[in-house]
């Protein structure tokens, strides 16, 4: 369990931070960028939770907890017995949740624009941040073979789920804002 007695340590004052194995890396290291982006995604989900109906708020709360697992996973460059790793059952839960919510939605005939409701807007923001984390994870995996491959699968499903939940909270898609290609091209 984590125990924080002091928030600042001055350890990062020189532009470095510690990974969970104790090694020091620059704060702009790709591994730090990747788990930092996961944390940013969790923040966007936290904003969505403020506007979510109870059944969705429960889903989002679970995801935020899993994102801390994912951050811990990405923060560890070595496989130690104490390392917390994201697991396939966590990915499977995302898929099951996604399939259940998507069953309530009509198929799309157009792309949608982010928005419709505050909750949906924040979920679309979380979706784009999850996609950025996914891109960072792909790059990190290309350079570092210690990255858990399940982390990438989790991020891929997460962004899909954020899209589906965003539609679901928009009156199950009825309040989605549809993209109209070329709508404003003519004066």
PDB file of C-alpha atoms in Angstrom:
ATOM      1  CA  UNK A   1       0.000   0.000   0.000  1.00  0.00           C
ATOM      2  CA  UNK A   2       1.102   3.536  -0.679  1.00  0.00           C
ATOM      3  CA  UNK A   3       1.807   5.849   2.223  1.00  0.00           C
ATOM      4  CA  UNK A   4       2.542   9.497   1.532  1.00  0.00           C
ATOM      5  CA  UNK A   5       3.707  11.593   4.441  1.00  0.00           C
ATOM      6  CA  UNK A   6       5.056  14.453   2.348  1.00  0.00           C
ATOM      7  CA  UNK A   7       3.887  15.586  -1.067  1.00  0.00           C
ATOM      8  CA  UNK A   8       7.106  17.244  -2.181  1.00  0.00           C
ATOM      9  CA  UNK A   9      10.499  15.555  -1.976  1.00  0.00           C
ATOM     10  CA  UNK A  10      12.665  17.934  -4.023  1.00  0.00           C
ATOM     11  CA  UNK A  11      13.860  14.840  -5.883  1.00  0.00           C
ATOM     12  CA  UNK A  12      12.499  16.171  -9.158  1.00  0.00           C
ATOM     13  CA  UNK A  13      14.050  19.613  -8.896  1.00  0.00           C
ATOM     14  CA  UNK A  14      16.808  18.638 -11.335  1.00  0.00           C
ATOM     15  CA  UNK A  15      14.393  17.363 -13.981  1.00  0.00           C
ATOM     16  CA  UNK A  16      14.507  13.694 -13.030  1.00  0.00           C
ATOM     17  CA  UNK A  17      12.000  11.368 -11.385  1.00  0.00           C
ATOM     18  CA  UNK A  18      12.077   7.871  -9.944  1.00  0.00           C
ATOM     19  CA  UNK A  19      10.414   4.882 -11.538  1.00  0.00           C
ATOM     20  CA  UNK A  20       8.855   2.281  -9.272  1.00  0.00           C
ATOM     21  CA  UNK A  21      12.021   0.153  -9.330  1.00  0.00           C
ATOM     22  CA  UNK A  22      13.988   3.108  -7.928  1.00  0.00           C
ATOM     23  CA  UNK A  23      15.819   3.977 -11.142  1.00  0.00           C
ATOM     24  CA  UNK A  24      16.046   7.650 -12.078  1.00  0.00           C
ATOM     25  CA  UNK A  25      15.019   8.956 -15.493  1.00  0.00           C
ATOM     26  CA  UNK A  26      14.426  12.391 -17.014  1.00  0.00           C
ATOM     27  CA  UNK A  27      10.896  13.683 -16.474  1.00  0.00           C
ATOM     28  CA  UNK A  28      10.398  13.760 -20.237  1.00  0.00           C
ATOM     29  CA  UNK A  29      11.328  10.071 -20.619  1.00  0.00           C
ATOM     30  CA  UNK A  30       8.851   8.234 -22.834  1.00  0.00           C
ATOM     31  CA  UNK A  31       7.870   5.879 -19.997  1.00  0.00           C
ATOM     32  CA  UNK A  32       7.010   8.868 -17.779  1.00  0.00           C
ATOM     33  CA  UNK A  33       5.170  10.536 -20.665  1.00  0.00           C
ATOM     34  CA  UNK A  34       3.142   7.364 -21.170  1.00  0.00           C
ATOM     35  CA  UNK A  35       2.009   6.861 -17.580  1.00  0.00           C
ATOM     36  CA  UNK A  36       1.553  10.616 -17.190  1.00  0.00           C
ATOM     37  CA  UNK A  37      -0.868  10.559 -20.115  1.00  0.00           C
ATOM     38  CA  UNK A  38      -2.733   7.683 -18.459  1.00  0.00           C
ATOM     39  CA  UNK A  39      -3.059   9.904 -15.380  1.00  0.00           C
ATOM     40  CA  UNK A  40      -4.367  12.736 -17.575  1.00  0.00           C
ATOM     41  CA  UNK A  41      -6.987  10.353 -18.982  1.00  0.00           C
ATOM     42  CA  UNK A  42      -8.084   9.505 -15.445  1.00  0.00           C
ATOM     43  CA  UNK A  43      -8.493  13.220 -14.721  1.00  0.00           C
ATOM     44  CA  UNK A  44     -10.781  13.658 -17.733  1.00  0.00           C
ATOM     45  CA  UNK A  45     -12.793  10.654 -16.562  1.00  0.00           C
ATOM     46  CA  UNK A  46     -13.032  12.273 -13.124  1.00  0.00           C
ATOM     47  CA  UNK A  47     -14.625  15.310 -14.747  1.00  0.00           C
ATOM     48  CA  UNK A  48     -17.082  13.093 -16.627  1.00  0.00           C
ATOM     49  CA  UNK A  49     -18.018  11.378 -13.355  1.00  0.00           C
ATOM     50  CA  UNK A  50     -19.279  14.703 -11.999  1.00  0.00           C
ATOM     51  CA  UNK A  51     -21.988  14.665 -14.691  1.00  0.00           C
ATOM     52  CA  UNK A  52     -22.604  10.921 -15.060  1.00  0.00           C
ATOM     53  CA  UNK A  53     -25.752   9.006 -14.144  1.00  0.00           C
ATOM     54  CA  UNK A  54     -25.183   6.529 -11.279  1.00  0.00           C
ATOM     55  CA  UNK A  55     -24.832   3.400 -13.443  1.00  0.00           C
ATOM     56  CA  UNK A  56     -22.157   5.100 -15.564  1.00  0.00           C
ATOM     57  CA  UNK A  57     -20.453   6.729 -12.578  1.00  0.00           C
ATOM     58  CA  UNK A  58     -19.876   3.243 -11.133  1.00  0.00           C
ATOM     59  CA  UNK A  59     -18.254   2.096 -14.387  1.00  0.00           C
ATOM     60  CA  UNK A  60     -16.054   5.184 -14.543  1.00  0.00           C
ATOM     61  CA  UNK A  61     -14.975   4.777 -10.906  1.00  0.00           C
ATOM     62  CA  UNK A  62     -13.782   1.234 -11.650  1.00  0.00           C
ATOM     63  CA  UNK A  63     -11.907   2.441 -14.718  1.00  0.00           C
ATOM     64  CA  UNK A  64     -10.145   5.168 -12.739  1.00  0.00           C
ATOM     65  CA  UNK A  65      -8.935   2.572 -10.250  1.00  0.00           C
ATOM     66  CA  UNK A  66      -7.735   0.358 -13.103  1.00  0.00           C
ATOM     67  CA  UNK A  67      -5.918   3.328 -14.619  1.00  0.00           C
ATOM     68  CA  UNK A  68      -3.870   3.613 -11.430  1.00  0.00           C
ATOM     69  CA  UNK A  69      -3.009  -0.077 -11.876  1.00  0.00           C
ATOM     70  CA  UNK A  70      -2.017   0.708 -15.454  1.00  0.00           C
ATOM     71  CA  UNK A  71       0.114   3.653 -14.352  1.00  0.00           C
ATOM     72  CA  UNK A  72       1.881   1.463 -11.796  1.00  0.00           C
ATOM     73  CA  UNK A  73       2.419  -1.169 -14.491  1.00  0.00           C
ATOM     74  CA  UNK A  74       3.922   1.345 -16.912  1.00  0.00           C
ATOM     75  CA  UNK A  75       6.086   2.910 -14.172  1.00  0.00           C
ATOM     76  CA  UNK A  76       7.977  -0.343 -13.639  1.00  0.00           C
ATOM     77  CA  UNK A  77      10.612  -1.135 -16.268  1.00  0.00           C
ATOM     78  CA  UNK A  78      11.452  -4.546 -14.824  1.00  0.00           C
ATOM     79  CA  UNK A  79       9.432  -7.606 -13.932  1.00  0.00           C
ATOM     80  CA  UNK A  80       9.601  -7.967 -10.160  1.00  0.00           C
ATOM     81  CA  UNK A  81       7.404 -10.241  -8.014  1.00  0.00           C
ATOM     82  CA  UNK A  82       5.818  -7.134  -6.450  1.00  0.00           C
ATOM     83  CA  UNK A  83       5.058  -5.459  -9.786  1.00  0.00           C
ATOM     84  CA  UNK A  84       1.407  -4.614 -10.304  1.00  0.00           C
ATOM     85  CA  UNK A  85       0.426  -5.530 -13.853  1.00  0.00           C
ATOM     86  CA  UNK A  86      -2.768  -4.873 -15.790  1.00  0.00           C
ATOM     87  CA  UNK A  87      -4.335  -8.229 -16.639  1.00  0.00           C
ATOM     88  CA  UNK A  88      -6.407  -9.688 -19.443  1.00  0.00           C
ATOM     89  CA  UNK A  89      -9.506  -9.967 -17.176  1.00  0.00           C
ATOM     90  CA  UNK A  90      -9.431  -6.164 -16.840  1.00  0.00           C
ATOM     91  CA  UNK A  91      -9.435  -5.885 -20.654  1.00  0.00           C
ATOM     92  CA  UNK A  92     -12.206  -8.489 -20.851  1.00  0.00           C
ATOM     93  CA  UNK A  93     -14.318  -6.425 -18.426  1.00  0.00           C
ATOM     94  CA  UNK A  94     -13.907  -3.372 -20.676  1.00  0.00           C
ATOM     95  CA  UNK A  95     -15.055  -5.434 -23.662  1.00  0.00           C
ATOM     96  CA  UNK A  96     -18.071  -6.866 -21.835  1.00  0.00           C
ATOM     97  CA  UNK A  97     -19.074  -3.415 -20.605  1.00  0.00           C
ATOM     98  CA  UNK A  98     -18.575  -1.942 -24.067  1.00  0.00           C
ATOM     99  CA  UNK A  99     -20.693  -4.662 -25.714  1.00  0.00           C
ATOM    100  CA  UNK A 100     -23.484  -4.230 -23.161  1.00  0.00           C
ATOM    101  CA  UNK A 101     -23.711  -0.458 -23.584  1.00  0.00           C
ATOM    102  CA  UNK A 102     -23.279  -0.566 -27.348  1.00  0.00           C
ATOM    103  CA  UNK A 103     -26.262  -2.926 -27.639  1.00  0.00           C
ATOM    104  CA  UNK A 104     -28.477   0.002 -26.529  1.00  0.00           C
ATOM    105  CA  UNK A 105     -27.238   2.268 -29.347  1.00  0.00           C
ATOM    106  CA  UNK A 106     -28.421   2.622 -32.931  1.00  0.00           C
ATOM    107  CA  UNK A 107     -25.675   2.133 -35.531  1.00  0.00           C
ATOM    108  CA  UNK A 108     -23.968   5.304 -36.684  1.00  0.00           C
ATOM    109  CA  UNK A 109     -24.562   6.684 -40.180  1.00  0.00           C
ATOM    110  CA  UNK A 110     -22.048   9.500 -39.685  1.00  0.00           C
ATOM    111  CA  UNK A 111     -19.129  10.367 -37.484  1.00  0.00           C
ATOM    112  CA  UNK A 112     -20.108  12.339 -34.413  1.00  0.00           C
ATOM    113  CA  UNK A 113     -18.708  15.542 -33.023  1.00  0.00           C
ATOM    114  CA  UNK A 114     -17.674  15.525 -29.369  1.00  0.00           C
ATOM    115  CA  UNK A 115     -20.312  17.083 -27.132  1.00  0.00           C
ATOM    116  CA  UNK A 116     -24.030  16.864 -26.695  1.00  0.00           C
ATOM    117  CA  UNK A 117     -23.830  16.874 -22.900  1.00  0.00           C
ATOM    118  CA  UNK A 118     -21.103  17.795 -20.391  1.00  0.00           C
ATOM    119  CA  UNK A 119     -20.564  14.136 -19.499  1.00  0.00           C
ATOM    120  CA  UNK A 120     -20.223  13.134 -23.153  1.00  0.00           C
ATOM    121  CA  UNK A 121     -17.850  16.026 -23.831  1.00  0.00           C
ATOM    122  CA  UNK A 122     -15.533  14.942 -21.014  1.00  0.00           C
ATOM    123  CA  UNK A 123     -15.749  11.301 -22.124  1.00  0.00           C
ATOM    124  CA  UNK A 124     -14.692  12.288 -25.639  1.00  0.00           C
ATOM    125  CA  UNK A 125     -11.806  14.210 -24.100  1.00  0.00           C
ATOM    126  CA  UNK A 126     -10.881  11.066 -22.128  1.00  0.00           C
ATOM    127  CA  UNK A 127     -11.127   9.063 -25.367  1.00  0.00           C
ATOM    128  CA  UNK A 128      -8.617  11.289 -27.136  1.00  0.00           C
ATOM    129  CA  UNK A 129      -6.247  11.259 -24.161  1.00  0.00           C
ATOM    130  CA  UNK A 130      -6.500   7.448 -24.024  1.00  0.00           C
ATOM    131  CA  UNK A 131      -5.607   7.337 -27.730  1.00  0.00           C
ATOM    132  CA  UNK A 132      -2.566   9.547 -27.049  1.00  0.00           C
ATOM    133  CA  UNK A 133      -1.523   7.247 -24.199  1.00  0.00           C
ATOM    134  CA  UNK A 134      -1.948   4.320 -26.587  1.00  0.00           C
ATOM    135  CA  UNK A 135       0.328   5.982 -29.163  1.00  0.00           C
ATOM    136  CA  UNK A 136       2.958   6.647 -26.489  1.00  0.00           C
ATOM    137  CA  UNK A 137       2.660   3.031 -25.347  1.00  0.00           C
ATOM    138  CA  UNK A 138       3.245   1.764 -28.896  1.00  0.00           C
ATOM    139  CA  UNK A 139       6.373   3.901 -29.189  1.00  0.00           C
ATOM    140  CA  UNK A 140       7.584   2.795 -25.757  1.00  0.00           C
ATOM    141  CA  UNK A 141       7.049  -0.865 -26.662  1.00  0.00           C
ATOM    142  CA  UNK A 142       9.100  -0.367 -29.825  1.00  0.00           C
ATOM    143  CA  UNK A 143      12.073   0.739 -27.700  1.00  0.00           C
ATOM    144  CA  UNK A 144      11.577  -1.259 -24.505  1.00  0.00           C
ATOM    145  CA  UNK A 145      10.661  -4.939 -24.254  1.00  0.00           C
ATOM    146  CA  UNK A 146       9.688  -4.677 -20.581  1.00  0.00           C
ATOM    147  CA  UNK A 147       6.293  -3.120 -21.348  1.00  0.00           C
ATOM    148  CA  UNK A 148       3.341  -5.363 -20.551  1.00  0.00           C
ATOM    149  CA  UNK A 149       1.519  -6.016 -23.871  1.00  0.00           C
ATOM    150  CA  UNK A 150      -1.804  -6.112 -22.009  1.00  0.00           C
ATOM    151  CA  UNK A 151      -1.311  -2.397 -21.245  1.00  0.00           C
ATOM    152  CA  UNK A 152      -1.678  -1.604 -24.934  1.00  0.00           C
ATOM    153  CA  UNK A 153      -4.800  -3.757 -25.273  1.00  0.00           C
ATOM    154  CA  UNK A 154      -6.306  -2.040 -22.209  1.00  0.00           C
ATOM    155  CA  UNK A 155      -5.745   1.428 -23.690  1.00  0.00           C
ATOM    156  CA  UNK A 156      -7.191   0.402 -27.045  1.00  0.00           C
ATOM    157  CA  UNK A 157     -10.406  -0.934 -25.476  1.00  0.00           C
ATOM    158  CA  UNK A 158     -10.609   2.002 -23.073  1.00  0.00           C
ATOM    159  CA  UNK A 159     -10.779   4.570 -25.857  1.00  0.00           C
ATOM    160  CA  UNK A 160     -13.499   2.534 -27.583  1.00  0.00           C
ATOM    161  CA  UNK A 161     -15.462   2.339 -24.337  1.00  0.00           C
ATOM    162  CA  UNK A 162     -15.164   6.096 -23.759  1.00  0.00           C
ATOM    163  CA  UNK A 163     -16.679   6.629 -27.226  1.00  0.00           C
ATOM    164  CA  UNK A 164     -19.577   4.249 -26.535  1.00  0.00           C
ATOM    165  CA  UNK A 165     -20.276   5.652 -23.072  1.00  0.00           C
ATOM    166  CA  UNK A 166     -20.172   9.163 -24.558  1.00  0.00           C
ATOM    167  CA  UNK A 167     -22.925   8.143 -26.959  1.00  0.00           C
ATOM    168  CA  UNK A 168     -24.857   6.284 -24.253  1.00  0.00           C
ATOM    169  CA  UNK A 169     -25.011   9.332 -21.956  1.00  0.00           C
ATOM    170  CA  UNK A 170     -26.251  11.393 -24.917  1.00  0.00           C
ATOM    171  CA  UNK A 171     -29.699   9.827 -24.602  1.00  0.00           C
ATOM    172  CA  UNK A 172     -28.329   6.572 -26.025  1.00  0.00           C
ATOM    173  CA  UNK A 173     -27.166   8.409 -29.115  1.00  0.00           C
ATOM    174  CA  UNK A 174     -30.297  10.506 -29.706  1.00  0.00           C
ATOM    175  CA  UNK A 175     -28.458  13.695 -28.632  1.00  0.00           C
ATOM    176  CA  UNK A 176     -25.256  12.960 -30.557  1.00  0.00           C
ATOM    177  CA  UNK A 177     -24.075  15.788 -32.767  1.00  0.00           C
ATOM    178  CA  UNK A 178     -23.515  14.356 -36.228  1.00  0.00           C
ATOM    179  CA  UNK A 179     -20.736  15.504 -38.516  1.00  0.00           C
ATOM    180  CA  UNK A 180     -22.054  16.937 -41.758  1.00  0.00           C
ATOM    181  CA  UNK A 181     -19.212  16.679 -44.295  1.00  0.00           C
ATOM    182  CA  UNK A 182     -18.614  19.952 -46.109  1.00  0.00           C
ATOM    183  CA  UNK A 183     -21.472  21.705 -44.318  1.00  0.00           C
ATOM    184  CA  UNK A 184     -19.719  25.079 -44.134  1.00  0.00           C
ATOM    185  CA  UNK A 185     -17.731  25.069 -47.391  1.00  0.00           C
ATOM    186  CA  UNK A 186     -20.148  27.329 -49.225  1.00  0.00           C
ATOM    187  CA  UNK A 187     -20.501  30.933 -48.067  1.00  0.00           C
TER     188      UNK A 187
END
